[in-house]
Amino acid sequence: MSYVGKENKYQIEKVYAREILDSRGYPTVEVDVYTGDGYGSFSGFGRASVPSGASTGTNEALELRDGDERYGGKGVLDAVNNINTLIEADLVGMDVRDQREIDEMMIAMDGTESKMNLGANAILGVSLAVARAAADALNIPLYRYLGGTNSFTLPVPTMNVLNGGKHAGNDLAIQEFMIQPKGAENYAEALRMGVETYHELERVLVDKYGPSSTNVGYEGGFAPPISLTIDALDALLIAVENAGYSQSDVTIGLDAAASEFYDGRHYLIDGKKMSSGELVDYYLELINTYPIILIEDPFHEESFEDFATLTSEAWETLIVGDDLFVTNVDRLSRGIELGAANALLLKVNQIGTLSEAFDASLLAQRSGYSVVVSHRSAETEDSTIADLSVALGADLIKTGAPARSERTAKYNQLLRIEEDLGEAAQYVQL
């Protein structure tokens, strides 16, 4: 492979990975990429770490775990070793700006659809670190490097402030109750509105359920002893009102994560068994009663037809495919053909490379779908998805409650980006 004629300062000199801890206290992969002139002088550096999910779709790319006695089998030394031996050997000497060529080389090296040989966590860590190193070598912010000459917008945060499902220890079937401060004039104001509502929610829950109700789930949202969906929604409305905002200023979103409460025939929610048709009616009633603008994964991950039914019935609501699409172009194409959902939840670790995530986003946007860039329940201080959301022109960013540093790292990075853009900064209008 020849790189004649390309500036030496963009040549990859070194790739090094290590095992670190994520926000759930389990190991994950962190990768450093250095560029230089070929003579030991470094000109660019990029570091990235890889998130992990709790409620994961069965069609996601495979994160490689060691399966031995360390960390209960969740160690990632095999993935780290794959980077430090196999991947580094092929990347050294390549131009760090050749993102797609690098990503495709790793995909070919792995040789499986699910990236099970090298591990999607190994491949993604390198893919993200390469982009960061390229931006550093070019001396431009990551969002500008990824976004090119686009005009940039700041996404609306959709904050997970109250937890159920696999993210909490209560009896709520729905996994996440979110708020969107969409009535703000700019991102900084939106963040303040969301934070104020979050803290008002804390007071509401303490008054009604006691101090232990404000224990938090994986993503910083409160996990009170609530069993019924409407009780959680009512608490959110009181918090919005107490914070001084209207229901059009701060709206509500749900991540049902319905695969987690589907038994193969019925959905188990609010102590009832529901068919898919009954669940459609249930969601429509919620939408008509509460200011809900977003429902993510309302049905199990293979239920394209039910997604299509709800999308057609609730066409003004964002019906978001997460486990349905897993940031995969093939599954997204099927959904678009059937009219299943009207928004893509984009998680880079579901697909395993930055290039493939860009492909999914581009297909979604060209097809009239909204894009929601998302974190995972196990995160690190890495703030790449904040830059990615701006670079892609995403409508929303989902990165948890405005609490816990692995979540606020993303919100804070968006503040810096808005400051860097200055008067050119625009806040998305939903």
XYZ file of C-alpha atoms in Angstrom:
430
model
C 0.000 0.000 0.000
C 1.591 3.295 -1.093
C 1.255 6.724 0.490
C 3.636 8.589 -1.821
C 2.873 12.301 -2.032
C 0.997 12.566 1.282
C 2.442 14.710 4.084
C 4.465 12.673 6.548
C 2.965 14.418 9.567
C -0.278 12.535 8.967
C 1.386 9.118 8.983
C 0.286 6.807 11.791
C 3.334 6.144 13.951
C 1.903 4.239 16.886
C -1.311 2.596 18.068
C -1.602 1.525 21.684
C -4.567 0.158 23.645
C -5.192 -0.446 27.315
C -7.928 -1.785 29.576
C -9.747 0.899 31.617
C -13.016 1.014 33.580
C -16.388 2.241 32.382
C -19.123 3.895 34.440
C -20.505 0.551 35.626
C -17.088 -0.456 36.950
C -16.373 -3.019 34.237
C -13.434 -3.020 31.840
C -13.528 -1.388 28.444
C -11.033 -0.505 25.733
C -9.121 2.755 25.439
C -6.954 3.474 22.394
C -4.184 6.007 21.700
C -3.167 6.849 18.123
C -0.075 8.944 17.325
C 0.890 10.495 14.013
C 4.299 11.790 13.031
C 6.963 12.341 10.413
C 8.344 8.811 10.461
C 11.376 9.842 12.493
C 9.950 9.828 16.010
C 8.461 13.331 16.019
C 4.750 13.209 16.870
C 2.394 15.725 15.250
C -1.027 14.412 16.217
C -2.567 12.453 19.076
C -5.997 10.915 19.510
C -7.473 9.009 22.432
C -10.853 7.301 22.496
C -12.649 4.841 24.761
C -15.512 2.498 23.991
C -18.942 2.427 25.687
C -21.038 -0.638 26.446
C -24.774 -1.273 26.682
C -26.932 -3.009 29.297
C -30.021 -3.691 27.176
C -28.343 -4.641 23.919
C -29.966 -5.696 20.671
C -29.159 -9.190 19.437
C -28.123 -7.757 16.076
C -25.430 -5.470 17.460
C -21.763 -5.847 16.595
C -20.049 -8.055 19.169
C -17.873 -6.621 21.903
C -15.104 -9.098 22.715
C -14.881 -10.157 26.366
C -12.193 -12.448 27.801
C -14.554 -14.875 29.553
C -11.997 -15.859 32.213
C -11.933 -15.281 35.974
C -10.867 -11.630 35.812
C -13.705 -9.145 36.351
C -16.233 -11.954 36.230
C -15.279 -12.744 32.644
C -15.788 -9.174 31.439
C -12.131 -8.310 30.905
C -11.071 -6.968 27.493
C -7.412 -7.964 27.335
C -8.026 -10.071 24.215
C -9.442 -7.017 22.424
C -6.542 -4.898 23.694
C -4.056 -7.481 22.457
C -5.722 -7.561 19.040
C -5.135 -3.819 18.763
C -1.566 -3.839 20.047
C -0.474 -6.646 17.724
C -2.669 -7.297 14.687
C -4.266 -3.897 14.094
C -1.253 -1.741 14.908
C 0.952 -3.745 12.544
C -1.315 -2.879 9.619
C -2.066 0.737 10.573
C 1.461 2.040 11.084
C 2.425 4.021 7.987
C -1.147 4.697 6.872
C -2.445 8.249 6.507
C -4.592 9.046 9.529
C -6.984 11.053 7.338
C -7.980 7.936 5.396
C -10.767 7.111 7.846
C -12.835 4.950 5.534
C -9.850 3.028 4.207
C -8.681 2.346 7.754
C -12.148 1.254 8.886
C -12.619 -1.019 5.882
C -9.195 -2.543 6.412
C -10.106 -3.494 9.996
C -13.476 -4.882 8.877
C -11.726 -7.039 6.259
C -9.112 -8.139 8.780
C -11.872 -9.286 11.144
C -13.749 -11.100 8.388
C -17.095 -11.498 10.169
C -20.361 -9.575 9.935
C -20.546 -9.099 13.711
C -16.835 -8.212 14.136
C -16.477 -11.149 16.519
C -12.844 -12.012 15.736
C -11.115 -8.741 16.540
C -14.046 -7.475 18.604
C -16.220 -4.489 17.752
C -14.841 -2.808 20.862
C -11.298 -3.149 19.492
C -12.223 -1.921 16.004
C -14.327 0.990 17.270
C -11.713 2.175 19.742
C -9.184 2.440 16.918
C -11.701 4.010 14.517
C -12.585 6.795 16.962
C -8.996 7.408 18.049
C -7.916 7.695 14.403
C -10.478 10.463 13.830
C -9.323 12.301 16.944
C -5.673 12.008 15.893
C -6.487 13.337 12.423
C -8.303 16.342 13.871
C -5.387 17.008 16.213
C -2.826 16.748 13.404
C -4.884 19.210 11.352
C -5.294 21.429 14.437
C -9.073 21.707 14.114
C -11.900 20.702 16.498
C -13.210 17.183 16.057
C -16.718 18.336 15.090
C -15.288 20.478 12.267
C -13.074 17.655 11.054
C -15.998 15.209 10.978
C -18.527 17.723 9.670
C -16.478 19.221 6.861
C -17.983 22.381 5.389
C -21.446 21.820 6.846
C -23.269 24.585 8.664
C -23.495 23.394 12.246
C -26.443 23.041 14.606
C -26.537 22.110 18.279
C -28.849 19.145 18.985
C -31.700 19.153 21.470
C -30.686 17.102 24.523
C -33.078 14.312 25.450
C -32.229 13.682 29.088
C -32.970 10.423 30.841
C -34.158 11.715 34.213
C -36.226 8.789 35.513
C -35.318 5.127 35.093
C -37.073 1.797 34.905
C -36.409 -1.520 33.196
C -32.825 -2.757 33.122
C -31.540 0.657 34.160
C -33.154 0.551 37.614
C -34.385 -1.691 40.412
C -38.043 -0.713 40.402
C -41.113 -2.238 38.726
C -41.437 0.184 35.806
C -41.399 -1.681 32.504
C -40.409 1.354 30.435
C -36.672 1.823 30.675
C -36.236 5.577 30.328
C -38.369 8.660 30.896
C -36.708 11.622 29.205
C -37.182 15.370 28.918
C -36.345 17.627 25.945
C -35.818 21.363 26.639
C -36.769 22.159 23.060
C -38.224 25.616 23.780
C -34.810 27.172 24.383
C -33.224 29.763 22.105
C -29.756 28.215 22.336
C -28.048 25.111 23.660
C -26.715 26.707 26.864
C -30.242 27.785 27.777
C -31.560 24.331 26.932
C -29.036 22.703 29.228
C -30.045 25.037 32.067
C -33.733 24.279 31.518
C -33.066 20.554 31.617
C -30.930 20.787 34.736
C -33.502 22.904 36.568
C -36.258 20.432 35.726
C -34.065 17.518 36.834
C -33.502 19.086 40.247
C -37.184 19.913 40.614
C -37.954 16.264 39.847
C -35.670 15.278 42.702
C -37.720 17.398 45.086
C -40.998 16.012 43.731
C -39.845 12.424 44.237
C -38.492 13.026 47.747
C -41.768 14.653 48.804
C -43.867 11.772 47.462
C -41.686 8.683 47.875
C -38.999 9.593 50.425
C -35.222 10.212 50.245
C -34.344 6.787 48.824
C -36.407 7.547 45.719
C -33.603 9.695 44.355
C -31.098 6.888 44.083
C -29.959 6.958 40.471
C -29.769 4.366 37.702
C -26.940 3.679 35.268
C -27.452 6.929 33.371
C -28.023 9.290 36.287
C -31.801 9.229 36.162
C -33.710 8.722 39.382
C -35.023 5.233 40.155
C -37.986 5.732 42.506
C -40.294 2.939 43.742
C -42.865 3.530 40.997
C -44.758 0.757 39.229
C -47.098 2.551 36.822
C -46.061 4.514 33.746
C -48.584 7.291 34.359
C -47.212 7.912 37.858
C -43.753 8.498 36.393
C -45.180 10.800 33.710
C -47.203 12.770 36.254
C -44.049 13.329 38.330
C -42.301 14.713 35.243
C -45.137 17.151 34.527
C -45.075 18.456 38.098
C -41.298 18.943 37.872
C -41.614 20.850 34.584
C -44.284 23.118 36.067
C -42.326 23.661 39.301
C -39.275 24.633 37.264
C -41.361 27.365 35.650
C -41.708 25.896 32.168
C -44.632 24.983 29.961
C -45.313 21.574 28.430
C -44.294 22.951 25.035
C -40.979 24.258 26.407
C -39.979 20.959 28.050
C -41.473 17.837 26.490
C -41.260 14.127 27.268
C -39.707 11.121 25.572
C -39.885 7.413 26.365
C -37.404 4.648 25.709
C -39.625 1.632 26.129
C -36.848 -0.902 25.328
C -39.797 -3.215 24.713
C -37.698 -6.269 23.879
C -36.951 -6.391 27.596
C -40.626 -6.814 28.612
C -41.723 -9.005 25.692
C -42.257 -12.685 26.536
C -42.541 -13.920 22.968
C -46.282 -13.375 22.741
C -47.238 -10.463 24.971
C -45.810 -7.266 26.412
C -45.836 -7.107 30.210
C -46.385 -3.503 31.270
C -48.137 -1.820 34.209
C -48.992 -5.252 35.578
C -50.898 -6.206 32.401
C -50.303 -8.461 29.417
C -50.829 -6.668 26.121
C -50.858 -7.775 22.512
C -49.012 -5.623 19.976
C -52.328 -4.075 18.915
C -53.251 -3.261 22.505
C -49.798 -1.755 23.011
C -50.291 0.509 19.976
C -53.509 1.808 21.573
C -51.709 2.192 24.900
C -48.987 4.384 23.351
C -51.542 6.456 21.432
C -53.417 7.160 24.644
C -50.193 8.276 26.345
C -49.336 10.542 23.393
C -52.802 12.114 23.522
C -52.579 12.676 27.288
C -48.984 13.809 27.819
C -46.573 16.037 25.830
C -44.704 13.024 24.461
C -42.713 13.801 21.315
C -40.550 10.677 21.191
C -40.936 6.942 21.763
C -37.902 4.734 21.285
C -38.148 0.963 20.709
C -41.889 0.709 21.432
C -41.894 -2.939 20.260
C -39.437 -5.815 20.243
C -36.451 -5.694 17.938
C -37.891 -7.735 15.042
C -41.341 -6.173 14.986
C -40.969 -3.996 11.885
C -44.676 -4.202 11.088
C -45.763 -2.992 14.540
C -43.289 -0.111 14.318
C -44.855 0.788 10.956
C -48.368 0.696 12.415
C -47.505 3.025 15.285
C -45.548 5.341 12.976
C -48.539 5.735 10.683
C -50.907 6.307 13.621
C -48.611 8.748 15.458
C -46.924 10.440 12.515
C -46.180 13.668 14.419
C -44.281 11.715 17.099
C -40.683 10.589 16.681
C -40.777 6.787 16.629
C -37.141 5.866 17.128
C -35.500 2.614 16.114
C -32.662 1.490 18.382
C -32.602 -2.302 18.737
C -34.695 -2.342 15.551
C -31.932 -0.777 13.427
C -28.740 -1.169 15.520
C -27.156 1.601 13.389
C -27.022 -0.934 10.550
C -27.645 0.227 6.976
C -29.274 -3.044 5.927
C -31.769 -3.074 8.799
C -32.413 0.643 8.400
C -33.092 0.147 4.679
C -35.681 -2.503 5.508
C -37.331 -0.155 8.001
C -37.446 2.694 5.497
C -39.050 0.430 2.895
C -41.750 -0.647 5.360
C -42.280 2.769 6.951
C -41.131 1.384 10.294
C -40.149 4.276 12.614
C -39.185 7.737 11.432
C -35.988 8.256 13.406
C -32.673 6.438 13.825
C -30.946 6.069 17.171
C -27.267 6.189 16.257
C -24.853 4.341 18.549
C -21.367 3.950 17.156
C -20.620 0.819 19.182
C -23.662 -0.969 17.734
C -22.019 -1.041 14.320
C -18.339 -0.768 15.245
C -16.780 1.903 13.005
C -17.184 5.605 12.505
C -17.560 5.196 8.723
C -20.478 2.779 9.046
C -22.177 5.084 11.555
C -21.873 7.956 9.058
C -23.388 5.752 6.349
C -26.401 4.978 8.550
C -26.895 8.641 9.425
C -26.692 9.723 5.795
C -29.231 7.088 4.701
C -31.604 8.118 7.482
C -31.427 11.817 6.701
C -31.797 11.309 2.953
C -34.900 9.251 3.689
C -36.506 11.918 5.848
C -35.694 10.193 9.137
C -34.471 12.145 12.145
C -31.172 11.159 13.765
C -30.668 10.848 17.522
C -27.025 10.352 18.521
C -26.834 8.248 21.664
C -24.570 7.138 24.479
C -24.736 3.731 26.183
C -25.596 2.819 29.763
C -21.902 2.116 30.449
C -19.913 5.178 29.407
C -16.567 6.854 29.982
C -15.406 10.464 30.061
C -14.951 10.307 26.269
C -17.046 13.076 24.685
C -16.782 12.036 21.016
C -20.539 11.677 20.542
C -21.037 15.374 21.357
C -18.811 16.339 18.423
C -20.401 13.626 16.292
C -23.927 14.922 16.934
C -22.931 18.385 15.686
C -20.966 17.041 12.730
C -23.929 14.937 11.580
C -26.525 17.650 12.126
C -28.413 15.334 14.483
C -31.792 16.509 15.758
C -31.229 15.241 19.288
C -28.490 13.883 21.506
C -29.244 11.306 24.152
C -26.608 11.116 26.830
C -28.338 10.587 30.146
C -29.263 12.797 33.054
C -27.362 16.034 33.684
C -25.496 14.187 36.447
C -22.469 11.833 36.688
C -19.335 13.016 34.942
C -19.473 10.428 32.154
C -22.799 12.040 31.123
C -22.004 15.697 31.801
C -18.756 15.347 29.803
C -20.897 15.254 26.660
C -23.174 18.112 27.719
C -20.154 20.234 28.659
C -18.448 19.550 25.334
C -21.527 20.863 23.536
C -21.205 24.081 25.545
C -17.632 24.422 24.277
C -18.708 23.744 20.706
C -21.452 26.368 20.911
C -18.895 28.837 22.255
C -16.458 27.958 19.454
C -19.155 28.521 16.823
C -20.079 31.891 18.280
C -22.761 33.735 16.351
C -22.874 30.898 13.796
C -24.239 28.512 16.417
C -27.840 27.430 15.850
C -30.018 25.378 18.153
C -32.163 22.730 16.475
C -35.872 23.559 16.330
C -37.979 20.420 16.693
